[in-house]
Amino acid sequence: MKIKVCGMKEPENITQLLELPVDFIGFIFYERSPRYADNPKFESWVNENRPLFEKVKKVGVFVNAEIERILNAVHDYELDFVQLHGNESPEYCRELKQYWDISTLHHAKIIKAFAVDDQFDFRETQAFQGWCAYFLFDTKSLLHGGSGVAFDWSLLQQYTGITPFFLSGGIGEDDLDVIRQLKVPALYGVDLNSRFETEPGVKDVEKLKNFMEQSA
């Protein structure tokens, strides 16, 4: 099971995290988030410390952003993935993917996030098939993620697609056994965020270490 840690923004905290076997690291490019990371100083630090990120995939998280904004961030930070956490359409994803398919510029793959509650229809994901490398299922909230609340994970049994997905939303230290019992073939990894924080954007690395050791 792959481990994605999202909402990182402090260089020292990131350096500590990258000593662990984390697979994906997420930076928030949504201005209204308390975990918003994008600024010239942070961009310079990321690019000056490229060796730190050699074994991890960098993910930029966007909410209903202009495509040009995403293209610039992918180039500036050399992002491996973009996570679309708003109401982006299948056409939007197709435009991004087709641009990168023909461009020689640095490109990224797409993770499309879906806000899940009891009314969510997993058939909505079908239109995104082929444009996205992964899906991400998160708890529906006004915050566009980072709510610390889990949805009913038994709903994942309704997902019959072939695109692998990350499980997100309120995952904590004690949830690993429940996640292992889900038995959903397309479950690819977990997205860890607010329940491993000491404050927004700052992770408790020891808690993350314990979780990763148990998941290995």
GROMACS .gro file of C-alpha atoms in nm:
model
  216
    1MET     CA    1   0.000   0.000   0.000
    2LYS     CA    2   0.142   0.334  -0.106
    3ILE     CA    3   0.170   0.620   0.142
    4LYS     CA    4   0.092   0.978   0.041
    5VAL     CA    5   0.142   1.257   0.294
    6CYS     CA    6  -0.034   1.576   0.196
    7GLY     CA    7  -0.036   1.936   0.309
    8MET     CA    8   0.337   1.981   0.367
    9LYS     CA    9   0.482   2.332   0.366
   10GLU     CA   10   0.764   2.365   0.621
   11PRO     CA   11   1.116   2.279   0.492
   12GLU     CA   12   1.245   2.132   0.820
   13ASN     CA   13   0.932   1.918   0.860
   14ILE     CA   14   0.959   1.801   0.498
   15THR     CA   15   1.324   1.707   0.547
   16GLN     CA   16   1.228   1.494   0.848
   17LEU     CA   17   0.942   1.331   0.658
   18LEU     CA   18   1.162   1.237   0.365
   19GLU     CA   19   1.376   1.023   0.594
   20LEU     CA   20   1.076   0.788   0.606
   21PRO     CA   21   0.962   0.553   0.327
   22VAL     CA   22   0.693   0.789   0.198
   23ASP     CA   23   0.589   0.743  -0.167
   24PHE     CA   24   0.409   1.071  -0.245
   25ILE     CA   25   0.432   1.415  -0.088
   26GLY     CA   26   0.161   1.675  -0.145
   27PHE     CA   27   0.188   2.053  -0.161
   28ILE     CA   28  -0.129   2.264  -0.152
   29PHE     CA   29  -0.171   2.526  -0.425
   30TYR     CA   30  -0.518   2.634  -0.310
   31GLU     CA   31  -0.494   2.983  -0.159
   32ARG     CA   32  -0.779   2.937   0.089
   33SER     CA   33  -0.616   2.639   0.256
   34PRO     CA   34  -0.428   2.686   0.585
   35ARG     CA   35  -0.171   2.450   0.432
   36TYR     CA   36  -0.109   2.671   0.129
   37ALA     CA   37   0.254   2.627   0.032
   38ASP     CA   38   0.320   2.825  -0.287
   39ASN     CA   39   0.555   3.121  -0.246
   40PRO     CA   40   0.890   3.219  -0.404
   41LYS     CA   41   1.092   3.123  -0.096
   42PHE     CA   42   0.939   2.775  -0.079
   43GLU     CA   43   0.976   2.723  -0.453
   44SER     CA   44   1.345   2.810  -0.431
   45TRP     CA   45   1.396   2.573  -0.139
   46VAL     CA   46   1.230   2.283  -0.323
   47ASN     CA   47   1.441   2.338  -0.633
   48GLU     CA   48   1.764   2.386  -0.438
   49ASN     CA   49   1.705   2.054  -0.260
   50ARG     CA   50   1.613   1.828  -0.552
   51PRO     CA   51   1.820   1.535  -0.421
   52LEU     CA   52   1.587   1.516  -0.120
   53PHE     CA   53   1.295   1.434  -0.352
   54GLU     CA   54   1.464   1.170  -0.568
   55LYS     CA   55   1.271   0.879  -0.417
   56VAL     CA   56   0.934   1.050  -0.370
   57LYS     CA   57   0.669   1.177  -0.612
   58LYS     CA   58   0.576   1.543  -0.574
   59VAL     CA   59   0.204   1.619  -0.596
   60GLY     CA   60   0.052   1.964  -0.639
   61VAL     CA   61  -0.306   1.999  -0.510
   62PHE     CA   62  -0.533   2.242  -0.694
   63VAL     CA   63  -0.898   2.343  -0.663
   64ASN     CA   64  -1.072   2.470  -0.977
   65ALA     CA   65  -0.752   2.638  -1.094
   66GLU     CA   66  -0.690   2.789  -1.435
   67ILE     CA   67  -0.501   2.543  -1.654
   68GLU     CA   68  -0.221   2.796  -1.708
   69ARG     CA   69  -0.175   2.813  -1.330
   70ILE     CA   70  -0.130   2.435  -1.316
   71LEU     CA   71   0.110   2.428  -1.611
   72ASN     CA   72   0.327   2.696  -1.450
   73ALA     CA   73   0.335   2.520  -1.112
   74VAL     CA   74   0.424   2.185  -1.271
   75HIS     CA   75   0.712   2.353  -1.451
   76ASP     CA   76   0.833   2.563  -1.157
   77TYR     CA   77   0.825   2.283  -0.897
   78GLU     CA   78   0.887   1.991  -1.135
   79LEU     CA   79   0.572   1.822  -1.004
   80ASP     CA   80   0.515   1.456  -1.087
   81PHE     CA   81   0.139   1.468  -1.029
   82VAL     CA   82  -0.140   1.722  -1.006
   83GLN     CA   83  -0.431   1.644  -0.778
   84LEU     CA   84  -0.753   1.812  -0.887
   85HIS     CA   85  -0.963   1.858  -0.576
   86GLY     CA   86  -1.247   2.074  -0.705
   87ASN     CA   87  -1.524   2.043  -0.963
   88GLU     CA   88  -1.293   1.989  -1.259
   89SER     CA   89  -1.469   1.821  -1.551
   90PRO     CA   90  -1.359   1.522  -1.760
   91GLU     CA   91  -1.293   1.770  -2.044
   92TYR     CA   92  -1.062   1.967  -1.817
   93CYS     CA   93  -0.863   1.652  -1.737
   94ARG     CA   94  -0.854   1.555  -2.102
   95GLU     CA   95  -0.720   1.899  -2.200
   96LEU     CA   96  -0.442   1.876  -1.943
   97LYS     CA   97  -0.341   1.523  -2.039
   98GLN     CA   98  -0.350   1.591  -2.412
   99TYR     CA   99  -0.138   1.903  -2.367
  100TRP     CA  100   0.130   1.704  -2.184
  101ASP     CA  101   0.109   1.421  -2.436
  102ILE     CA  102   0.225   1.653  -2.713
  103SER     CA  103   0.443   1.896  -2.515
  104THR     CA  104   0.815   1.865  -2.452
  105LEU     CA  105   0.782   2.070  -2.134
  106HIS     CA  106   0.792   1.908  -1.791
  107HIS     CA  107   0.462   1.728  -1.746
  108ALA     CA  108   0.266   1.556  -1.471
  109LYS     CA  109   0.007   1.285  -1.435
  110ILE     CA  110  -0.341   1.349  -1.296
  111ILE     CA  111  -0.505   1.243  -0.972
  112LYS     CA  112  -0.874   1.335  -0.968
  113ALA     CA  113  -1.032   1.370  -0.625
  114PHE     CA  114  -1.399   1.299  -0.558
  115ALA     CA  115  -1.596   1.419  -0.255
  116VAL     CA  116  -1.782   1.120  -0.112
  117ASP     CA  117  -2.089   1.106   0.107
  118ASP     CA  118  -2.382   0.865   0.130
  119GLN     CA  119  -2.532   1.015  -0.187
  120PHE     CA  120  -2.220   0.986  -0.403
  121ASP     CA  121  -2.260   0.785  -0.723
  122PHE     CA  122  -1.933   0.609  -0.805
  123ARG     CA  123  -2.043   0.588  -1.168
  124GLU     CA  124  -1.941   0.957  -1.193
  125THR     CA  125  -1.582   0.839  -1.214
  126GLN     CA  126  -1.638   0.658  -1.544
  127ALA     CA  127  -1.615   0.977  -1.752
  128PHE     CA  128  -1.265   1.041  -1.612
  129GLN     CA  129  -1.139   0.696  -1.706
  130GLY     CA  130  -0.830   0.716  -1.925
  131TRP     CA  131  -0.746   1.077  -1.845
  132CYS     CA  132  -0.636   1.020  -1.486
  133ALA     CA  133  -0.361   0.797  -1.348
  134TYR     CA  134  -0.535   0.769  -1.011
  135PHE     CA  135  -0.853   0.872  -0.835
  136LEU     CA  136  -0.876   0.988  -0.475
  137PHE     CA  137  -1.187   0.944  -0.261
  138ASP     CA  138  -1.216   1.199   0.017
  139THR     CA  139  -1.487   1.304   0.261
  140LYS     CA  140  -1.726   1.562   0.120
  141SER     CA  141  -1.681   1.893   0.301
  142LEU     CA  142  -1.670   2.265   0.237
  143LEU     CA  143  -1.294   2.260   0.302
  144HIS     CA  144  -1.197   2.069  -0.017
  145GLY     CA  145  -1.002   1.822   0.196
  146GLY     CA  146  -0.819   1.827   0.527
  147SER     CA  147  -1.140   1.803   0.730
  148GLY     CA  148  -1.013   1.521   0.954
  149VAL     CA  149  -1.345   1.340   0.909
  150ALA     CA  150  -1.384   0.998   0.748
  151PHE     CA  151  -1.670   0.896   0.523
  152ASP     CA  152  -1.830   0.552   0.541
  153TRP     CA  153  -1.551   0.343   0.385
  154SER     CA  154  -1.788   0.054   0.321
  155LEU     CA  155  -1.921   0.266   0.032
  156LEU     CA  156  -1.599   0.184  -0.155
  157GLN     CA  157  -1.748  -0.155  -0.234
  158GLN     CA  158  -1.960   0.032  -0.491
  159TYR     CA  159  -1.651   0.127  -0.690
  160THR     CA  160  -1.600  -0.121  -0.973
  161GLY     CA  161  -1.366   0.084  -1.191
  162ILE     CA  162  -1.016  -0.012  -1.299
  163THR     CA  163  -0.843   0.317  -1.218
  164PRO     CA  164  -0.653   0.266  -0.889
  165PHE     CA  165  -0.737   0.507  -0.609
  166PHE     CA  166  -0.611   0.664  -0.289
  167LEU     CA  167  -0.829   0.660   0.021
  168SER     CA  168  -0.839   0.995   0.199
  169GLY     CA  169  -1.033   1.168   0.472
  170GLY     CA  170  -0.982   1.136   0.845
  171ILE     CA  171  -0.732   0.850   0.838
  172GLY     CA  172  -0.557   0.815   1.173
  173GLU     CA  173  -0.306   0.592   1.350
  174ASP     CA  174  -0.567   0.337   1.453
  175ASP     CA  175  -0.732   0.286   1.114
  176LEU     CA  176  -0.484   0.054   0.947
  177ASP     CA  177  -0.661  -0.271   1.040
  178VAL     CA  178  -0.994  -0.139   0.910
  179ILE     CA  179  -0.832  -0.031   0.583
  180ARG     CA  180  -0.670  -0.371   0.536
  181GLN     CA  181  -1.011  -0.534   0.569
  182LEU     CA  182  -1.173  -0.327   0.293
  183LYS     CA  183  -1.084  -0.581   0.020
  184VAL     CA  184  -1.135  -0.337  -0.267
  185PRO     CA  185  -0.898  -0.444  -0.548
  186ALA     CA  186  -0.836  -0.093  -0.684
  187LEU     CA  187  -0.724   0.049  -0.347
  188TYR     CA  188  -0.371   0.171  -0.424
  189GLY     CA  189  -0.274   0.382  -0.127
  190VAL     CA  190  -0.374   0.610   0.158
  191ASP     CA  191  -0.357   0.986   0.184
  192LEU     CA  192  -0.251   1.106   0.530
  193ASN     CA  193  -0.301   1.461   0.645
  194SER     CA  194  -0.481   1.637   0.929
  195ARG     CA  195  -0.492   1.360   1.188
  196PHE     CA  196  -0.113   1.342   1.181
  197GLU     CA  197  -0.066   1.715   1.239
  198THR     CA  198   0.045   1.928   1.531
  199GLU     CA  199  -0.091   2.230   1.342
  200PRO     CA  200  -0.208   2.284   0.982
  201GLY     CA  201   0.082   2.201   0.751
  202VAL     CA  202   0.309   2.057   1.021
  203LYS     CA  203   0.317   1.678   1.063
  204ASP     CA  204   0.404   1.466   1.364
  205VAL     CA  205   0.679   1.263   1.199
  206GLU     CA  206   0.689   1.006   1.479
  207LYS     CA  207   0.320   0.927   1.430
  208LEU     CA  208   0.376   0.891   1.057
  209LYS     CA  209   0.674   0.665   1.120
  210ASN     CA  210   0.467   0.437   1.342
  211PHE     CA  211   0.191   0.416   1.082
  212MET     CA  212   0.433   0.334   0.803
  213GLU     CA  213   0.608   0.066   1.007
  214GLN     CA  214   0.273  -0.102   1.077
  215SER     CA  215   0.167  -0.081   0.711
  216ALA     CA  216   0.490  -0.234   0.575
   0.00000   0.00000   0.00000
